[in-house]
């Protein structure tokens, strides 16, 4: 049965959990922008790889109660290699994303372009999972793509190649989602959740070590800000507190999402998750003085509208099958 229609309280609670998680995600985006910023520009000069490693290590510590509640026994799987690839791609998406912040891409642009993820999910599901292409999906993809072009600043002085970084991150995280959809055909939600919680931090460490080794051996090939200095070095004082806060907000946001998905349908909740785009833009404006361009609001509206539209249509399509299962 459709959880939203059968439980009004669940719908309200689910929406509230997602909105609060969006605030937490907006907070992580601001911190991910400040921590790798050079000290001469008011930041803390952390290497983006080191920041991502500590962020998820600390988040894993905060998530230990959830890991223990699910149980390590749920790690048993028939597809260990795919689970590892899924965790690696997820971690790589994080490193690409935080590199965008280290490269100076404004937070409003980073998060808005990240919202192009559903386009890549549609493409991946169609190409690799055999899902059917529909007119609805094509329209949503076209509208969101138009919004991404507007936000990116292509054709204006505000565009640079680093603007494409969040789009690459969106593609990587969409790959994680497609792999999750593939695994969900045989794996339980508990196995999918705990495998990512347990495997993602070791993969962050692997990426950090590879990037650091590359920076030592061929420094000219490693982008500035990706792996600078000693990668495990933590800032002191306020900076250390902000790193811990970053890890806590990461764990809290994921935990709030898990609570939301327990009480309401994912298709109903998705548009509420898009609130992190304007929330991050407003926080970046208020705290960092990063003023979005006038075109940002139009592009963001198109991306969010396309996402809400496609998920609403998918929910309408799935409703008859849910009703038949409940009968």
CSV table of N, CA, C and O in Angstrom, one decimal, residues 50-137:
chain,number,residue,atom,x,y,z
A,50,UNK,N,42.0,14.9,2.0
A,50,UNK,CA,42.1,14.7,3.5
A,50,UNK,C,40.7,15.1,4.2
A,50,UNK,O,40.3,14.4,5.1
A,51,UNK,N,40.1,16.2,3.7
A,51,UNK,CA,38.9,16.6,4.3
A,51,UNK,C,37.8,15.5,4.1
A,51,UNK,O,37.0,15.2,5.0
A,52,UNK,N,37.7,15.0,2.9
A,52,UNK,CA,36.7,14.0,2.6
A,52,UNK,C,36.9,12.7,3.5
A,52,UNK,O,36.0,12.1,4.0
A,53,UNK,N,38.2,12.3,3.6
A,53,UNK,CA,38.5,11.1,4.4
A,53,UNK,C,38.0,11.4,5.9
A,53,UNK,O,37.4,10.5,6.5
A,54,UNK,N,38.4,12.5,6.5
A,54,UNK,CA,38.1,12.7,7.9
A,54,UNK,C,36.6,12.9,8.0
A,54,UNK,O,36.0,12.5,9.0
A,55,UNK,N,36.0,13.5,7.1
A,55,UNK,CA,34.5,13.7,7.1
A,55,UNK,C,33.8,12.4,7.2
A,55,UNK,O,32.9,12.2,8.1
A,56,UNK,N,34.2,11.4,6.4
A,56,UNK,CA,33.4,10.1,6.4
A,56,UNK,C,33.9,9.2,7.5
A,56,UNK,O,33.1,8.3,8.0
A,57,UNK,N,35.2,9.3,8.0
A,57,UNK,CA,35.6,8.6,9.1
A,57,UNK,C,34.8,9.0,10.4
A,57,UNK,O,34.3,8.2,11.1
A,58,UNK,N,34.7,10.3,10.6
A,58,UNK,CA,33.9,10.8,11.7
A,58,UNK,C,32.5,10.5,11.6
A,58,UNK,O,31.8,10.1,12.5
A,59,UNK,N,31.9,10.6,10.4
A,59,UNK,CA,30.5,10.2,10.1
A,59,UNK,C,30.3,8.7,10.5
A,59,UNK,O,29.2,8.4,11.0
A,60,UNK,N,31.3,7.9,10.1
A,60,UNK,CA,31.1,6.4,10.4
A,60,UNK,C,31.1,6.2,11.9
A,60,UNK,O,30.3,5.3,12.4
A,61,UNK,N,31.9,6.9,12.7
A,61,UNK,CA,31.9,6.8,14.1
A,61,UNK,C,30.5,7.2,14.7
A,61,UNK,O,29.9,6.5,15.5
A,62,UNK,N,30.0,8.3,14.2
A,62,UNK,CA,28.6,8.7,14.6
A,62,UNK,C,27.5,7.7,14.2
A,62,UNK,O,26.5,7.6,14.8
A,63,UNK,N,27.8,7.0,13.1
A,63,UNK,CA,26.8,6.0,12.5
A,63,UNK,C,26.9,4.7,13.2
A,63,UNK,O,26.2,3.8,12.8
A,64,UNK,N,27.9,4.5,14.1
A,64,UNK,CA,28.1,3.1,14.7
A,64,UNK,C,26.8,2.5,15.3
A,64,UNK,O,26.6,1.3,15.1
A,65,UNK,N,26.0,3.3,16.0
A,65,UNK,CA,24.8,2.7,16.5
A,65,UNK,C,23.9,2.2,15.4
A,65,UNK,O,23.3,1.1,15.6
A,66,UNK,N,23.8,2.9,14.3
A,66,UNK,CA,23.0,2.4,13.2
A,66,UNK,C,23.6,1.1,12.6
A,66,UNK,O,22.9,0.1,12.3
A,67,UNK,N,25.0,1.1,12.5
A,67,UNK,CA,25.6,-0.1,12.0
A,67,UNK,C,25.4,-1.3,12.9
A,67,UNK,O,25.1,-2.4,12.4
A,68,UNK,N,25.5,-1.1,14.2
A,68,UNK,CA,25.3,-2.2,15.1
A,68,UNK,C,23.8,-2.7,15.1
A,68,UNK,O,23.5,-3.8,15.3
A,69,UNK,N,22.9,-1.7,14.9
A,69,UNK,CA,21.5,-2.1,14.9
A,69,UNK,C,21.2,-2.9,13.7
A,69,UNK,O,20.4,-3.9,13.8
A,70,UNK,N,21.7,-2.6,12.6
A,70,UNK,CA,21.5,-3.4,11.4
A,70,UNK,C,22.1,-4.8,11.5
A,70,UNK,O,21.6,-5.8,11.2
A,71,UNK,N,23.4,-4.8,12.1
A,71,UNK,CA,24.1,-6.1,12.3
A,71,UNK,C,25.1,-6.4,11.2
A,71,UNK,O,24.8,-6.3,10.0
A,72,UNK,N,26.3,-6.7,11.6
A,72,UNK,CA,27.4,-7.0,10.6
A,72,UNK,C,27.0,-8.2,9.7
A,72,UNK,O,27.5,-8.3,8.6
A,73,UNK,N,26.2,-9.1,10.3
A,73,UNK,CA,25.8,-10.3,9.5
A,73,UNK,C,25.1,-10.0,8.2
A,73,UNK,O,25.1,-10.8,7.3
A,74,UNK,N,24.5,-8.8,8.1
A,74,UNK,CA,23.9,-8.4,6.9
A,74,UNK,C,24.8,-8.1,5.7
A,74,UNK,O,24.4,-7.8,4.6
A,75,UNK,N,26.1,-8.1,6.0
A,75,UNK,CA,27.1,-7.9,5.0
A,75,UNK,C,27.2,-9.1,4.0
A,75,UNK,O,27.8,-9.0,3.0
A,76,UNK,N,26.7,-10.2,4.4
A,76,UNK,CA,26.8,-11.4,3.5
A,76,UNK,C,26.0,-11.1,2.2
A,76,UNK,O,24.9,-10.7,2.2
A,77,UNK,N,26.7,-11.4,1.1
A,77,UNK,CA,26.1,-11.1,-0.2
A,77,UNK,C,26.7,-12.0,-1.3
A,77,UNK,O,27.7,-12.6,-1.1
A,78,UNK,N,25.9,-12.1,-2.3
A,78,UNK,CA,26.3,-12.9,-3.5
A,78,UNK,C,27.1,-12.0,-4.5
A,78,UNK,O,27.7,-12.5,-5.4
A,79,UNK,N,27.2,-10.7,-4.2
A,79,UNK,CA,27.8,-9.8,-5.2
A,79,UNK,C,28.8,-8.8,-4.5
A,79,UNK,O,28.6,-7.6,-4.5
A,80,UNK,N,29.8,-9.4,-3.9
A,80,UNK,CA,30.8,-8.5,-3.1
A,80,UNK,C,31.5,-7.5,-4.0
A,80,UNK,O,31.8,-6.4,-3.6
A,81,UNK,N,31.8,-7.9,-5.3
A,81,UNK,CA,32.6,-7.0,-6.2
A,81,UNK,C,31.7,-5.8,-6.5
A,81,UNK,O,32.2,-4.7,-6.6
A,82,UNK,N,30.4,-6.0,-6.8
A,82,UNK,CA,29.6,-4.9,-7.2
A,82,UNK,C,29.4,-4.0,-6.0
A,82,UNK,O,29.3,-2.8,-6.1
A,83,UNK,N,29.3,-4.6,-4.8
A,83,UNK,CA,29.2,-3.7,-3.6
A,83,UNK,C,30.4,-2.8,-3.4
A,83,UNK,O,30.3,-1.7,-3.1
A,84,UNK,N,31.6,-3.4,-3.7
A,84,UNK,CA,32.8,-2.6,-3.6
A,84,UNK,C,32.9,-1.5,-4.7
A,84,UNK,O,33.3,-0.4,-4.4
A,85,UNK,N,32.5,-1.9,-5.9
A,85,UNK,CA,32.5,-0.9,-7.0
A,85,UNK,C,31.5,0.3,-6.6
A,85,UNK,O,31.8,1.4,-6.8
A,86,UNK,N,30.4,-0.1,-6.0
A,86,UNK,CA,29.4,0.9,-5.6
A,86,UNK,C,30.0,1.8,-4.6
A,86,UNK,O,29.8,3.1,-4.6
A,87,UNK,N,30.7,1.3,-3.6
A,87,UNK,CA,31.2,2.1,-2.5
A,87,UNK,C,32.4,3.0,-3.0
A,87,UNK,O,32.5,4.1,-2.7
A,88,UNK,N,33.2,2.4,-4.0
A,88,UNK,CA,34.3,3.2,-4.5
A,88,UNK,C,33.8,4.4,-5.4
A,88,UNK,O,34.3,5.5,-5.2
A,89,UNK,N,32.8,4.1,-6.2
A,89,UNK,CA,32.2,5.2,-7.0
A,89,UNK,C,31.6,6.3,-6.2
A,89,UNK,O,31.7,7.5,-6.5
A,90,UNK,N,30.9,5.8,-5.1
A,90,UNK,CA,30.3,6.8,-4.2
A,90,UNK,C,31.3,7.7,-3.6
A,90,UNK,O,31.2,8.9,-3.5
A,91,UNK,N,32.4,7.0,-3.1
A,91,UNK,CA,33.5,7.8,-2.5
A,91,UNK,C,34.2,8.7,-3.5
A,91,UNK,O,34.5,9.9,-3.2
A,92,UNK,N,34.4,8.2,-4.7
A,92,UNK,CA,35.0,9.0,-5.7
A,92,UNK,C,34.2,10.3,-6.1
A,92,UNK,O,34.7,11.4,-6.3
A,93,UNK,N,32.8,10.1,-6.1
A,93,UNK,CA,31.9,11.2,-6.3
A,93,UNK,C,32.1,12.3,-5.2
A,93,UNK,O,32.1,13.5,-5.5
A,94,UNK,N,32.3,11.9,-4.0
A,94,UNK,CA,32.6,12.8,-2.9
A,94,UNK,C,33.8,13.6,-3.1
A,94,UNK,O,33.9,14.8,-3.0
A,95,UNK,N,34.9,12.9,-3.5
A,95,UNK,CA,36.2,13.6,-3.7
A,95,UNK,C,36.1,14.6,-4.9
A,95,UNK,O,36.7,15.6,-4.9
A,96,UNK,N,35.4,14.2,-6.0
A,96,UNK,CA,35.2,15.1,-7.1
A,96,UNK,C,34.4,16.3,-6.6
A,96,UNK,O,34.8,17.4,-7.0
A,97,UNK,N,33.4,16.1,-5.9
A,97,UNK,CA,32.5,17.1,-5.4
A,97,UNK,C,33.3,18.1,-4.5
A,97,UNK,O,33.2,19.4,-4.8
A,98,UNK,N,34.0,17.7,-3.5
A,98,UNK,CA,34.8,18.6,-2.6
A,98,UNK,C,35.9,19.2,-3.4
A,98,UNK,O,36.3,20.4,-3.0
A,99,UNK,N,36.5,18.6,-4.4
A,99,UNK,CA,37.5,19.3,-5.2
A,99,UNK,C,36.9,20.5,-5.9
A,99,UNK,O,37.6,21.5,-6.1
A,100,UNK,N,35.6,20.4,-6.3
A,100,UNK,CA,35.0,21.6,-6.8
A,100,UNK,C,35.0,22.8,-5.9
A,100,UNK,O,35.3,23.9,-6.3
A,101,UNK,N,34.7,22.5,-4.6
A,101,UNK,CA,34.8,23.6,-3.6
A,101,UNK,C,36.2,24.1,-3.5
A,101,UNK,O,36.5,25.3,-3.4
A,102,UNK,N,37.2,23.2,-3.5
A,102,UNK,CA,38.6,23.6,-3.4
A,102,UNK,C,39.1,24.4,-4.6
A,102,UNK,O,40.0,25.2,-4.5
A,103,UNK,N,38.4,24.2,-5.7
A,103,UNK,CA,38.7,24.9,-6.9
A,103,UNK,C,38.0,26.3,-7.0
A,103,UNK,O,38.2,27.1,-7.9
A,104,UNK,N,37.2,26.6,-6.0
A,104,UNK,CA,36.6,27.9,-5.9
A,104,UNK,C,35.2,28.0,-6.6
A,104,UNK,O,34.7,29.1,-6.8
A,105,UNK,N,34.6,26.9,-7.0
A,105,UNK,CA,33.3,27.0,-7.6
A,105,UNK,C,32.3,27.4,-6.5
A,105,UNK,O,32.3,26.8,-5.4
A,106,UNK,N,31.5,28.4,-6.7
A,106,UNK,CA,30.5,28.8,-5.6
A,106,UNK,C,29.6,27.7,-5.2
A,106,UNK,O,29.2,26.9,-6.0
A,107,UNK,N,29.2,27.7,-3.9
A,107,UNK,CA,28.4,26.7,-3.4
A,107,UNK,C,27.0,26.6,-4.1
A,107,UNK,O,26.5,25.5,-4.3
A,108,UNK,N,26.4,27.8,-4.5
A,108,UNK,CA,25.1,27.7,-5.1
A,108,UNK,C,25.2,27.0,-6.5
A,108,UNK,O,24.3,26.3,-6.9
A,109,UNK,N,26.4,27.2,-7.2
A,109,UNK,CA,26.5,26.6,-8.5
A,109,UNK,C,26.8,25.1,-8.3
A,109,UNK,O,26.3,24.2,-9.1
A,110,UNK,N,27.6,24.7,-7.3
A,110,UNK,CA,28.0,23.3,-7.0
A,110,UNK,C,26.7,22.5,-6.8
A,110,UNK,O,26.5,21.5,-7.4
A,111,UNK,N,25.9,23.0,-5.9
A,111,UNK,CA,24.7,22.2,-5.4
A,111,UNK,C,23.6,22.1,-6.5
A,111,UNK,O,23.0,21.1,-6.7
A,112,UNK,N,23.5,23.2,-7.2
A,112,UNK,CA,22.4,23.3,-8.2
A,112,UNK,C,22.8,22.3,-9.4
A,112,UNK,O,21.9,21.6,-9.9
A,113,UNK,N,24.0,22.3,-9.8
A,113,UNK,CA,24.4,21.4,-10.9
A,113,UNK,C,24.4,20.0,-10.5
A,113,UNK,O,24.2,19.1,-11.3
A,114,UNK,N,24.6,19.8,-9.2
A,114,UNK,CA,24.5,18.4,-8.6
A,114,UNK,C,23.1,17.8,-8.8
A,114,UNK,O,22.9,16.6,-8.9
A,115,UNK,N,22.1,18.7,-8.9
A,115,UNK,CA,20.7,18.3,-9.0
A,115,UNK,C,20.4,17.7,-10.4
A,115,UNK,O,19.3,17.3,-10.7
A,116,UNK,N,21.5,17.7,-11.3
A,116,UNK,CA,21.3,17.1,-12.6
A,116,UNK,C,21.4,15.5,-12.5
A,116,UNK,O,21.2,14.8,-13.5
A,117,UNK,N,21.6,15.0,-11.3
A,117,UNK,CA,21.8,13.6,-11.1
A,117,UNK,C,20.7,12.7,-11.7
A,117,UNK,O,21.0,11.7,-12.3
A,118,UNK,N,19.4,13.1,-11.5
A,118,UNK,CA,18.3,12.3,-12.1
A,118,UNK,C,18.5,12.1,-13.6
A,118,UNK,O,18.0,11.0,-14.1
A,119,UNK,N,19.1,13.0,-14.3
A,119,UNK,CA,19.3,12.8,-15.8
A,119,UNK,C,20.2,11.6,-16.0
A,119,UNK,O,19.9,10.7,-16.9
A,120,UNK,N,21.2,11.5,-15.2
A,120,UNK,CA,22.2,10.3,-15.4
A,120,UNK,C,21.6,9.0,-14.9
A,120,UNK,O,21.8,8.0,-15.4
A,121,UNK,N,20.7,9.1,-13.8
A,121,UNK,CA,20.0,7.9,-13.4
A,121,UNK,C,19.1,7.4,-14.4
A,121,UNK,O,19.0,6.2,-14.7
A,122,UNK,N,18.4,8.3,-15.1
A,122,UNK,CA,17.5,7.9,-16.2
A,122,UNK,C,18.3,7.2,-17.3
A,122,UNK,O,17.9,6.1,-17.8
A,123,UNK,N,19.4,7.8,-17.7
A,123,UNK,CA,20.3,7.3,-18.8
A,123,UNK,C,20.8,5.9,-18.4
A,123,UNK,O,20.8,5.0,-19.1
A,124,UNK,N,21.3,5.8,-17.1
A,124,UNK,CA,21.9,4.6,-16.7
A,124,UNK,C,20.9,3.5,-16.6
A,124,UNK,O,21.2,2.3,-16.9
A,125,UNK,N,19.7,3.8,-16.0
A,125,UNK,CA,18.7,2.8,-15.9
A,125,UNK,C,18.2,2.3,-17.2
A,125,UNK,O,17.8,1.1,-17.4
A,126,UNK,N,18.2,3.2,-18.2
A,126,UNK,CA,17.7,2.8,-19.5
A,126,UNK,C,18.8,1.9,-20.2
A,126,UNK,O,18.5,0.9,-20.8
A,127,UNK,N,20.0,2.4,-20.2
A,127,UNK,CA,21.1,1.7,-20.9
A,127,UNK,C,21.5,0.3,-20.2
A,127,UNK,O,21.8,-0.7,-20.9
A,128,UNK,N,21.6,0.3,-18.9
A,128,UNK,CA,22.2,-0.9,-18.2
A,128,UNK,C,21.1,-1.7,-17.5
A,128,UNK,O,21.4,-2.9,-17.2
A,129,UNK,N,20.0,-1.2,-17.2
A,129,UNK,CA,19.0,-2.0,-16.5
A,129,UNK,C,17.8,-2.3,-17.3
A,129,UNK,O,16.9,-3.0,-16.9
A,130,UNK,N,17.8,-1.8,-18.6
A,130,UNK,CA,16.8,-2.2,-19.5
A,130,UNK,C,15.4,-1.5,-19.3
A,130,UNK,O,14.4,-1.9,-19.8
A,131,UNK,N,15.4,-0.4,-18.5
A,131,UNK,CA,14.2,0.3,-18.3
A,131,UNK,C,13.8,1.1,-19.5
A,131,UNK,O,14.6,1.6,-20.3
A,132,UNK,N,12.5,1.3,-19.7
A,132,UNK,CA,12.0,1.8,-21.0
A,132,UNK,C,12.1,3.4,-20.9
A,132,UNK,O,11.8,4.0,-19.9
A,133,UNK,N,12.5,4.0,-22.1
A,133,UNK,CA,12.5,5.4,-22.2
A,133,UNK,C,11.1,5.9,-22.5
A,133,UNK,O,10.4,5.4,-23.4
A,134,UNK,N,10.6,6.9,-21.7
A,134,UNK,CA,9.3,7.4,-21.9
A,134,UNK,C,9.4,8.9,-22.3
A,134,UNK,O,10.4,9.6,-22.1
A,135,UNK,N,8.3,9.4,-22.9
A,135,UNK,CA,8.2,10.8,-23.3
A,135,UNK,C,8.4,11.7,-22.0
A,135,UNK,O,9.1,12.7,-22.0
A,136,UNK,N,7.8,11.2,-20.9
A,136,UNK,CA,7.9,12.0,-19.7
A,136,UNK,C,9.3,12.1,-19.2
A,136,UNK,O,9.8,13.2,-18.9
A,137,UNK,N,10.1,11.1,-19.3
A,137,UNK,CA,11.5,11.1,-18.9
A,137,UNK,C,12.3,12.0,-19.8
A,137,UNK,O,13.2,12.7,-19.4
